[in-house]
């Protein structure tokens, strides 16, 4: 603990010795069912901790000569605004103005990276404790060093505005740090109370705002290196096609082509310009093995409750008898990420070193994959993450970095390569389609006696590098697919949730909020149906059936807040009806009321009221922005989007046919109420995606009497 | 072939192998103006929107040969931090961007709309601003478009007063 470290002159390293945040362990000793179920429930409400290193003495902060403090972020910025929250947290503990702090992405060779990923709405909650502790420790190191330099005791040092002062002398942080090679070892100080923070809790404008408004080259697609050339890799159109061999003769002699690269598992080409690379790629004739001819009907048959492997993930009391229960089925389609920046990468392999610039949510995994393929030590691969032009889970898989590295090695130049939009759509890691069977029973007084959710999904977390391969067998359920799949009405005497897993012939994986979107659609549409059967107000019916544990109490508070703010009514007013829905995701409850009408036989969402309880909102404006974004993305996914399979191919392959919400589909009013049911920050980026689909469907039921049970919602 | 045009106020001549090369790639890769984005390459998302002679154009689907003699503006030429275009100022005031990737295309589309229609109604906005934003920033964009119209009007008023 007392050992001193050498620190380079210009760089200021903050060392750990700090409490490492807890890690969600998928327990290797879990074998009995009740325990397994407990873990699954924890997975449902999990608030994941930061999984990187706080002890590793790599750079977190750097003080530059101009007194700028650089924070090397272990998490990536994909629009969620977490860089701004980090800056607020750090600036407050460092006693510096926001303008003095810059946040950059940590590269694998210069900073700490999260060993897992950026995702799961965990960035701000996960770094809340460690980042503030690091900043506070650094502040005290500067204070101690300043005391020595100024010849006073530490008590005599005042800090503020990035300057230390004592008596009539003052120094900037940069001046204090200048020339220091050994820093005093400091105990982690007590953190300031939140009430003393100047920036945390305030709606500070995003720190990347100006760069994004003036068109700065922030993204992976914008990355360049000297002498860079362009690559392209041939991808199959058919699902499950395996690369056998390629006739590259024509491509080799095309203009601009530098090299055609044939590997065991892919064929690619490198050319001087992007068009030349694409043209040559299109001239390569590949033989693919055994493409299947899957059709959409086959897929729906497979995706039916009762198929595959099953796990009871939640159980209380007895099972309902089908004969005297209400039963209703729901479906959701395959969803594409459709982020606007295509997947792309710039890789340079020189000798035994590789550099990779990439928009990725998995910086560490990308380094490992590239190192493995090249046969390099991981330390020889520097992955430099860029700003992401949208993540949404798509960039939790970025193995194209490997292909770019192989191409670069083959030509001895940096190679940039990115997907075409058709490749994006056909080779997405989709949100899996789902099917749900809901069952419910009322007692004679109109109260819920039993409620069941039976559902089937393809992989979400399974087969992902982020979930240990033993996890599916131990847990029996996919940790991603079950998100939002639990019955939150645990005041009901008998309830259960039963998960079925089907292996699909194409890759499905993480899509913002995972199972939440589809599961909440089913559960919250059905609870509305049961309220209607019971002839009760849908808000009151929900509140009656939610239990009184702390999280449930917070859920009830969001429902009440949304109902009050929206003036929720079940009467149709001026051709508009309201629908309510609520969900809990990653321990953040959210309720929404959608105000809907029908115009020209189209569903029109006018206003959405959101009540969210994320705990402490580090940046309330950006929390609201996430709510607005989730509402609009949720409207897009619930009312518009749908991938389908035709003759063994995934379709459509372009925006437009892949119908997404545009300006004209966006509600003109989104009213967000933030509650604070706990005093630390919780998940924000995904939970508001839960309720919107059911909220709209419930409003349509009020308007038309039609219970729409299939996403995307279409009027008959 | 050689093609000459004015871009962001500067006269440029570029040499291209193929006149059918989309203007987008000339702007991004030859002129190194990275603010204009590639999203789909099929005129389907609007990320590549820039102005050609004041019209909003999806540059991924506009052959560079047609730019001969024209005046082009990209996000880098719309305004600067010192002298922001009303659209950029409104975007800052309303804190519109999330990931930011689609935003230059939307700002260019909005600037072209306001040139023709200085005070667009919600319906005008719905009909004219048809780019795709996956982060779902439409709600703030609509507010920013109305705000930009106000700023634009104020700017014109003060120009009239000053002249
Ligand atoms: S890139 Fe031009 S419209 Fe999408
Ligand atoms: S801000 Fe991310 S796509 Fe629009």
Short mmCIF file of C-alpha atoms in Angstrom, two decimals, chain A residues 145-509:
data_model
loop_
_atom_site.label_atom_id
_atom_site.label_comp_id
_atom_site.label_asym_id
_atom_site.label_seq_id
_atom_site.Cartn_x
_atom_site.Cartn_y
_atom_site.Cartn_z
CA UNK A 145 2.00 18.15 -3.16
CA UNK A 146 0.97 21.81 -3.24
CA UNK A 147 1.49 22.07 0.52
CA UNK A 148 5.06 20.88 0.07
CA UNK A 149 5.69 23.26 -2.81
CA UNK A 150 4.20 26.24 -1.01
CA UNK A 151 5.76 25.33 2.34
CA UNK A 152 2.49 25.21 4.25
CA UNK A 153 0.40 22.51 5.91
CA UNK A 154 -2.32 20.81 3.89
CA UNK A 155 -4.96 22.48 6.05
CA UNK A 156 -3.80 25.84 4.81
CA UNK A 157 -4.44 24.93 1.17
CA UNK A 158 -7.63 26.14 -0.46
CA UNK A 159 -8.71 24.58 -3.75
CA UNK A 160 -11.13 25.88 -6.32
CA UNK A 161 -11.36 26.63 -10.02
CA UNK A 162 -8.41 24.38 -10.80
CA UNK A 163 -6.12 26.46 -8.60
CA UNK A 164 -4.60 25.80 -5.19
CA UNK A 165 -3.87 28.74 -2.93
CA UNK A 166 -2.42 29.42 0.48
CA UNK A 167 -1.89 32.82 2.01
CA UNK A 168 -1.33 35.04 -1.02
CA UNK A 169 0.26 32.44 -3.22
CA UNK A 170 -1.49 30.30 -5.78
CA UNK A 171 -0.62 27.67 -8.37
CA UNK A 172 -2.60 25.90 -11.07
CA UNK A 173 -2.95 22.12 -10.85
CA UNK A 174 -0.61 21.89 -13.82
CA UNK A 175 2.02 23.90 -11.96
CA UNK A 176 1.66 21.67 -8.94
CA UNK A 177 2.06 18.57 -11.09
CA UNK A 178 5.01 19.96 -13.03
CA UNK A 179 8.20 18.02 -12.39
CA UNK A 180 6.69 15.62 -9.86
CA UNK A 181 8.00 12.10 -10.27
CA UNK A 182 6.78 10.63 -7.02
CA UNK A 183 3.41 11.40 -5.66
CA UNK A 184 2.48 11.08 -2.03
CA UNK A 185 0.41 8.06 -1.17
CA UNK A 186 -3.03 9.19 -0.14
CA UNK A 187 -5.88 7.41 1.53
CA UNK A 188 -9.13 7.68 -0.36
CA UNK A 189 -10.84 10.68 1.19
CA UNK A 190 -14.45 10.81 2.26
CA UNK A 191 -16.57 11.90 -0.69
CA UNK A 192 -18.53 15.12 -0.62
CA UNK A 193 -22.23 14.88 0.09
CA UNK A 194 -24.29 15.16 -3.08
CA UNK A 195 -25.84 18.37 -1.74
CA UNK A 196 -22.45 20.08 -2.03
CA UNK A 197 -21.97 19.21 -5.68
CA UNK A 198 -22.12 22.06 -8.16
CA UNK A 199 -22.51 19.98 -11.31
CA UNK A 200 -23.92 16.60 -10.30
CA UNK A 201 -27.69 16.75 -10.40
CA UNK A 202 -27.76 19.74 -12.75
CA UNK A 203 -28.84 19.85 -16.42
CA UNK A 204 -25.37 20.64 -17.77
CA UNK A 205 -25.23 20.76 -21.62
CA UNK A 206 -23.55 17.72 -23.17
CA UNK A 207 -19.80 18.17 -23.36
CA UNK A 208 -19.77 16.85 -26.94
CA UNK A 209 -22.55 19.19 -28.05
CA UNK A 210 -20.52 21.69 -30.05
CA UNK A 211 -18.40 19.06 -31.77
CA UNK A 212 -21.55 17.31 -32.86
CA UNK A 213 -23.24 20.47 -34.07
CA UNK A 214 -20.27 21.71 -36.08
CA UNK A 215 -19.56 18.35 -37.73
CA UNK A 216 -16.28 17.38 -36.04
CA UNK A 217 -14.78 14.07 -37.25
CA UNK A 218 -15.54 12.10 -34.10
CA UNK A 219 -16.66 8.75 -35.37
CA UNK A 220 -15.05 5.50 -36.41
CA UNK A 221 -16.14 6.21 -39.97
CA UNK A 222 -14.15 9.45 -39.87
CA UNK A 223 -10.89 7.88 -38.71
CA UNK A 224 -7.90 8.14 -41.00
CA UNK A 225 -4.26 7.15 -41.03
CA UNK A 226 -1.53 8.14 -43.38
CA UNK A 227 -1.31 6.01 -46.52
CA UNK A 228 -4.65 4.43 -45.75
CA UNK A 229 -6.41 2.23 -48.32
CA UNK A 230 -9.85 0.63 -48.43
CA UNK A 231 -10.96 -2.91 -47.83
CA UNK A 232 -14.12 -4.87 -48.52
CA UNK A 233 -15.19 -8.34 -47.46
CA UNK A 234 -17.71 -10.53 -49.25
CA UNK A 235 -20.71 -11.51 -47.15
CA UNK A 236 -23.39 -14.06 -48.06
CA UNK A 237 -27.01 -13.14 -48.65
CA UNK A 238 -28.37 -16.44 -47.37
CA UNK A 239 -28.78 -17.28 -43.74
CA UNK A 240 -26.24 -19.75 -42.44
CA UNK A 241 -24.12 -19.83 -45.61
CA UNK A 242 -20.55 -20.97 -45.02
CA UNK A 243 -17.66 -19.76 -47.13
CA UNK A 244 -16.20 -22.53 -49.30
CA UNK A 245 -14.08 -20.88 -51.96
CA UNK A 246 -13.91 -17.91 -54.27
CA UNK A 247 -13.13 -17.13 -57.88
CA UNK A 248 -11.24 -13.86 -57.68
CA UNK A 249 -9.72 -13.69 -61.14
CA UNK A 250 -11.77 -10.81 -62.45
CA UNK A 251 -11.48 -8.80 -59.24
CA UNK A 252 -7.71 -9.06 -59.23
CA UNK A 253 -7.32 -7.09 -62.43
CA UNK A 254 -9.84 -4.38 -61.68
CA UNK A 255 -8.79 -0.73 -61.42
CA UNK A 256 -7.30 0.32 -58.14
CA UNK A 257 -7.12 -3.19 -56.71
CA UNK A 258 -4.06 -3.69 -54.55
CA UNK A 259 -4.69 -7.23 -53.42
CA UNK A 260 -7.36 -9.89 -53.15
CA UNK A 261 -7.00 -11.68 -49.83
CA UNK A 262 -8.28 -15.24 -49.48
CA UNK A 263 -8.45 -16.71 -46.00
CA UNK A 264 -9.98 -19.98 -44.79
CA UNK A 265 -13.07 -18.22 -43.55
CA UNK A 266 -13.48 -15.16 -45.76
CA UNK A 267 -12.39 -13.42 -48.90
CA UNK A 268 -11.70 -9.73 -49.09
CA UNK A 269 -10.11 -7.16 -51.29
CA UNK A 270 -8.00 -4.06 -50.75
CA UNK A 271 -8.09 -1.15 -53.22
CA UNK A 272 -7.09 2.48 -53.42
CA UNK A 273 -10.57 3.94 -52.99
CA UNK A 274 -13.82 2.87 -51.41
CA UNK A 275 -15.65 2.49 -54.74
CA UNK A 276 -12.83 0.46 -56.23
CA UNK A 277 -12.86 -1.88 -53.25
CA UNK A 278 -16.65 -2.26 -53.47
CA UNK A 279 -16.58 -2.81 -57.24
CA UNK A 280 -13.93 -5.50 -56.90
CA UNK A 281 -15.82 -7.13 -54.04
CA UNK A 282 -18.89 -7.38 -56.25
CA UNK A 283 -16.83 -9.10 -58.95
CA UNK A 284 -15.71 -11.91 -56.65
CA UNK A 285 -17.72 -15.08 -57.16
CA UNK A 286 -18.01 -17.03 -53.93
CA UNK A 287 -19.24 -20.56 -53.48
CA UNK A 288 -21.22 -20.85 -50.27
CA UNK A 289 -22.15 -24.08 -48.57
CA UNK A 290 -25.73 -25.29 -48.10
CA UNK A 291 -27.70 -22.13 -47.79
CA UNK A 292 -31.02 -22.95 -46.19
CA UNK A 293 -34.32 -21.79 -47.57
CA UNK A 294 -36.04 -20.74 -44.41
CA UNK A 295 -39.37 -18.94 -44.79
CA UNK A 296 -41.20 -16.68 -42.39
CA UNK A 297 -43.93 -19.28 -41.64
CA UNK A 298 -41.26 -21.81 -40.66
CA UNK A 299 -39.80 -19.28 -38.31
CA UNK A 300 -43.11 -18.51 -36.62
CA UNK A 301 -43.73 -22.25 -36.20
CA UNK A 302 -40.39 -22.65 -34.46
CA UNK A 303 -40.97 -19.58 -32.31
CA UNK A 304 -43.92 -20.93 -30.43
CA UNK A 305 -44.22 -21.46 -26.70
CA UNK A 306 -43.74 -25.14 -26.00
CA UNK A 307 -40.76 -25.51 -28.33
CA UNK A 308 -37.19 -25.78 -27.17
CA UNK A 309 -35.86 -25.89 -23.65
CA UNK A 310 -37.76 -24.51 -20.73
CA UNK A 311 -36.93 -22.95 -17.38
CA UNK A 312 -39.28 -21.62 -14.74
CA UNK A 313 -37.75 -18.28 -13.87
CA UNK A 314 -40.28 -17.15 -11.30
CA UNK A 315 -42.87 -19.08 -9.31
CA UNK A 316 -45.24 -18.45 -6.45
CA UNK A 317 -48.29 -20.55 -5.59
CA UNK A 318 -49.95 -22.92 -7.99
CA UNK A 319 -50.30 -23.07 -11.77
CA UNK A 320 -53.44 -21.85 -13.49
CA UNK A 321 -55.81 -24.27 -15.09
CA UNK A 322 -56.21 -23.44 -18.79
CA UNK A 323 -59.89 -24.29 -18.74
CA UNK A 324 -60.94 -21.50 -16.43
CA UNK A 325 -58.27 -18.90 -17.31
CA UNK A 326 -58.13 -16.01 -19.70
CA UNK A 327 -55.48 -16.81 -22.27
CA UNK A 328 -54.00 -14.44 -24.80
CA UNK A 329 -51.05 -14.78 -27.18
CA UNK A 330 -48.60 -12.09 -28.28
CA UNK A 331 -45.80 -11.92 -30.84
CA UNK A 332 -42.90 -9.64 -31.62
CA UNK A 333 -40.85 -9.67 -34.83
CA UNK A 334 -37.14 -9.76 -35.58
CA UNK A 335 -35.74 -6.29 -34.94
CA UNK A 336 -32.71 -4.66 -36.57
CA UNK A 337 -30.42 -2.20 -34.83
CA UNK A 338 -30.31 0.07 -37.86
CA UNK A 339 -27.85 2.47 -36.20
CA UNK A 340 -26.97 5.11 -38.75
CA UNK A 341 -23.20 4.77 -38.62
CA UNK A 342 -22.42 1.45 -40.29
CA UNK A 343 -20.06 -0.95 -38.62
CA UNK A 344 -16.58 -0.13 -39.72
CA UNK A 345 -12.98 -0.20 -38.64
CA UNK A 346 -9.56 1.14 -39.51
CA UNK A 347 -6.72 -1.27 -38.78
CA UNK A 348 -3.00 -0.97 -39.23
CA UNK A 349 -0.64 -3.88 -38.72
CA UNK A 350 3.02 -3.02 -38.77
CA UNK A 351 5.55 -5.67 -37.79
CA UNK A 352 4.39 -7.13 -34.51
CA UNK A 353 2.13 -4.20 -33.60
CA UNK A 354 -1.46 -3.53 -34.52
CA UNK A 355 -3.53 -0.38 -34.12
CA UNK A 356 -7.29 -0.47 -34.48
CA UNK A 357 -9.63 2.54 -34.53
CA UNK A 358 -13.19 1.49 -34.17
CA UNK A 359 -16.71 2.30 -33.00
CA UNK A 360 -17.18 -0.55 -30.56
CA UNK A 361 -18.91 -1.33 -27.29
CA UNK A 362 -16.39 -4.09 -26.54
CA UNK A 363 -12.96 -2.57 -26.58
CA UNK A 364 -11.25 -5.38 -24.65
CA UNK A 365 -12.89 -8.21 -26.56
CA UNK A 366 -11.96 -6.57 -29.85
CA UNK A 367 -8.33 -6.42 -28.75
CA UNK A 368 -8.40 -10.07 -27.74
CA UNK A 369 -9.98 -11.19 -31.01
CA UNK A 370 -7.50 -9.24 -33.13
CA UNK A 371 -4.54 -10.47 -31.07
CA UNK A 372 -5.67 -14.08 -31.32
CA UNK A 373 -6.09 -13.97 -35.07
CA UNK A 374 -2.74 -12.29 -35.66
CA UNK A 375 -0.96 -14.46 -33.10
CA UNK A 376 0.11 -11.34 -31.17
CA UNK A 377 0.33 -10.70 -27.47
CA UNK A 378 -2.66 -8.59 -26.44
CA UNK A 379 -0.29 -5.82 -25.34
CA UNK A 380 0.79 -5.48 -28.98
CA UNK A 381 -2.69 -4.55 -30.10
CA UNK A 382 -3.86 -1.03 -29.34
CA UNK A 383 -7.59 -0.59 -29.76
CA UNK A 384 -8.55 3.08 -29.89
CA UNK A 385 -12.29 3.51 -29.53
CA UNK A 386 -14.01 6.45 -31.23
CA UNK A 387 -17.39 8.04 -30.62
CA UNK A 388 -20.11 5.66 -31.80
CA UNK A 389 -22.73 6.71 -34.33
CA UNK A 390 -25.22 4.70 -32.29
CA UNK A 391 -24.61 1.48 -30.41
CA UNK A 392 -27.89 -0.05 -29.18
CA UNK A 393 -26.07 -3.33 -28.57
CA UNK A 394 -25.04 -3.81 -32.20
CA UNK A 395 -21.45 -2.98 -31.42
CA UNK A 396 -21.16 -5.61 -28.71
CA UNK A 397 -19.95 -7.73 -31.64
CA UNK A 398 -17.20 -6.16 -33.70
CA UNK A 399 -15.22 -9.05 -35.17
CA UNK A 400 -14.83 -7.11 -38.44
CA UNK A 401 -11.80 -5.60 -36.69
CA UNK A 402 -10.15 -8.98 -37.20
CA UNK A 403 -10.84 -8.94 -40.92
CA UNK A 404 -9.48 -5.41 -41.31
CA UNK A 405 -6.34 -6.42 -39.42
CA UNK A 406 -5.85 -9.42 -41.71
CA UNK A 407 -6.29 -7.22 -44.79
CA UNK A 408 -3.87 -4.63 -43.42
CA UNK A 409 -1.27 -7.24 -42.70
CA UNK A 410 -1.62 -8.58 -46.23
CA UNK A 411 -0.94 -5.22 -47.89
CA UNK A 412 1.30 -3.56 -45.30
CA UNK A 413 -0.89 -0.47 -45.10
CA UNK A 414 -3.68 0.78 -42.88
CA UNK A 415 -7.00 -0.55 -44.17
CA UNK A 416 -10.38 1.01 -43.59
CA UNK A 417 -13.42 -1.13 -44.15
CA UNK A 418 -17.12 -0.76 -43.41
CA UNK A 419 -20.40 -2.49 -44.08
CA UNK A 420 -22.82 -1.54 -46.83
CA UNK A 421 -26.34 -0.90 -45.61
CA UNK A 422 -27.49 -4.18 -47.14
CA UNK A 423 -24.79 -5.98 -45.17
CA UNK A 424 -25.87 -4.12 -42.04
CA UNK A 425 -29.42 -5.39 -42.45
CA UNK A 426 -28.57 -8.94 -43.47
CA UNK A 427 -25.75 -9.39 -40.98
CA UNK A 428 -27.19 -7.60 -38.02
CA UNK A 429 -27.17 -9.38 -34.67
CA UNK A 430 -30.94 -9.08 -34.48
CA UNK A 431 -33.37 -8.72 -31.64
CA UNK A 432 -34.90 -12.20 -31.64
CA UNK A 433 -38.56 -12.72 -32.46
CA UNK A 434 -40.70 -13.80 -29.53
CA UNK A 435 -44.00 -15.47 -28.77
CA UNK A 436 -45.83 -15.11 -25.46
CA UNK A 437 -48.77 -16.86 -23.86
CA UNK A 438 -50.34 -14.90 -21.03
CA UNK A 439 -52.77 -16.49 -18.62
CA UNK A 440 -54.80 -14.86 -15.91
CA UNK A 441 -57.66 -15.53 -13.56
CA UNK A 442 -59.90 -13.24 -11.56
CA UNK A 443 -61.61 -14.30 -8.36
CA UNK A 444 -65.28 -13.62 -7.75
CA UNK A 445 -64.58 -10.15 -6.38
CA UNK A 446 -62.68 -9.18 -9.51
CA UNK A 447 -59.20 -9.43 -8.05
CA UNK A 448 -56.38 -11.26 -9.76
CA UNK A 449 -55.94 -14.74 -8.40
CA UNK A 450 -53.27 -15.87 -10.82
CA UNK A 451 -51.07 -14.44 -13.57
CA UNK A 452 -48.65 -16.29 -15.83
CA UNK A 453 -46.20 -15.33 -18.57
CA UNK A 454 -44.95 -18.13 -20.83
CA UNK A 455 -42.57 -16.96 -23.52
CA UNK A 456 -40.10 -18.14 -26.11
CA UNK A 457 -37.13 -16.24 -27.49
CA UNK A 458 -33.97 -16.84 -29.47
CA UNK A 459 -30.54 -16.02 -28.05
CA UNK A 460 -29.87 -12.65 -26.54
CA UNK A 461 -27.04 -13.18 -24.11
CA UNK A 462 -26.28 -16.79 -25.00
CA UNK A 463 -23.51 -17.29 -27.54
CA UNK A 464 -22.15 -13.85 -26.79
CA UNK A 465 -18.58 -13.28 -25.73
CA UNK A 466 -19.99 -11.28 -22.82
CA UNK A 467 -21.73 -14.18 -21.17
CA UNK A 468 -19.55 -17.05 -20.02
CA UNK A 469 -20.35 -20.15 -22.02
CA UNK A 470 -21.25 -22.11 -18.92
CA UNK A 471 -23.95 -19.58 -18.03
CA UNK A 472 -26.75 -20.94 -20.21
CA UNK A 473 -26.41 -24.44 -18.81
CA UNK A 474 -26.27 -23.27 -15.24
CA UNK A 475 -29.00 -20.71 -15.51
CA UNK A 476 -31.13 -22.57 -18.00
CA UNK A 477 -32.38 -19.23 -19.23
CA UNK A 478 -30.86 -16.54 -21.35
CA UNK A 479 -30.00 -13.58 -19.11
CA UNK A 480 -30.90 -11.13 -21.85
CA UNK A 481 -34.11 -12.71 -23.14
CA UNK A 482 -35.66 -12.76 -19.67
CA UNK A 483 -35.18 -9.03 -19.07
CA UNK A 484 -38.63 -7.66 -18.33
CA UNK A 485 -40.09 -11.17 -18.49
CA UNK A 486 -40.87 -11.40 -14.80
CA UNK A 487 -44.30 -10.79 -13.36
CA UNK A 488 -44.11 -7.52 -11.48
CA UNK A 489 -47.56 -8.06 -9.94
CA UNK A 490 -46.20 -10.07 -7.07
CA UNK A 491 -49.11 -9.08 -4.86
CA UNK A 492 -51.08 -11.72 -6.80
CA UNK A 493 -51.26 -15.02 -4.85
CA UNK A 494 -50.29 -17.28 -7.74
CA UNK A 495 -47.90 -16.19 -10.44
CA UNK A 496 -45.16 -17.61 -12.57
CA UNK A 497 -42.96 -16.84 -15.52
CA UNK A 498 -41.80 -19.65 -17.76
CA UNK A 499 -39.11 -19.17 -20.36
CA UNK A 500 -38.53 -21.28 -23.47
CA UNK A 501 -35.42 -21.07 -25.58
CA UNK A 502 -35.20 -21.83 -29.28
CA UNK A 503 -31.96 -21.82 -31.23
CA UNK A 504 -32.46 -19.86 -34.44
CA UNK A 505 -30.49 -20.43 -37.65
CA UNK A 506 -29.31 -16.80 -37.70
CA UNK A 507 -27.59 -14.72 -35.07
CA UNK A 508 -29.69 -12.83 -32.57
CA UNK A 509 -28.30 -10.91 -29.68
#
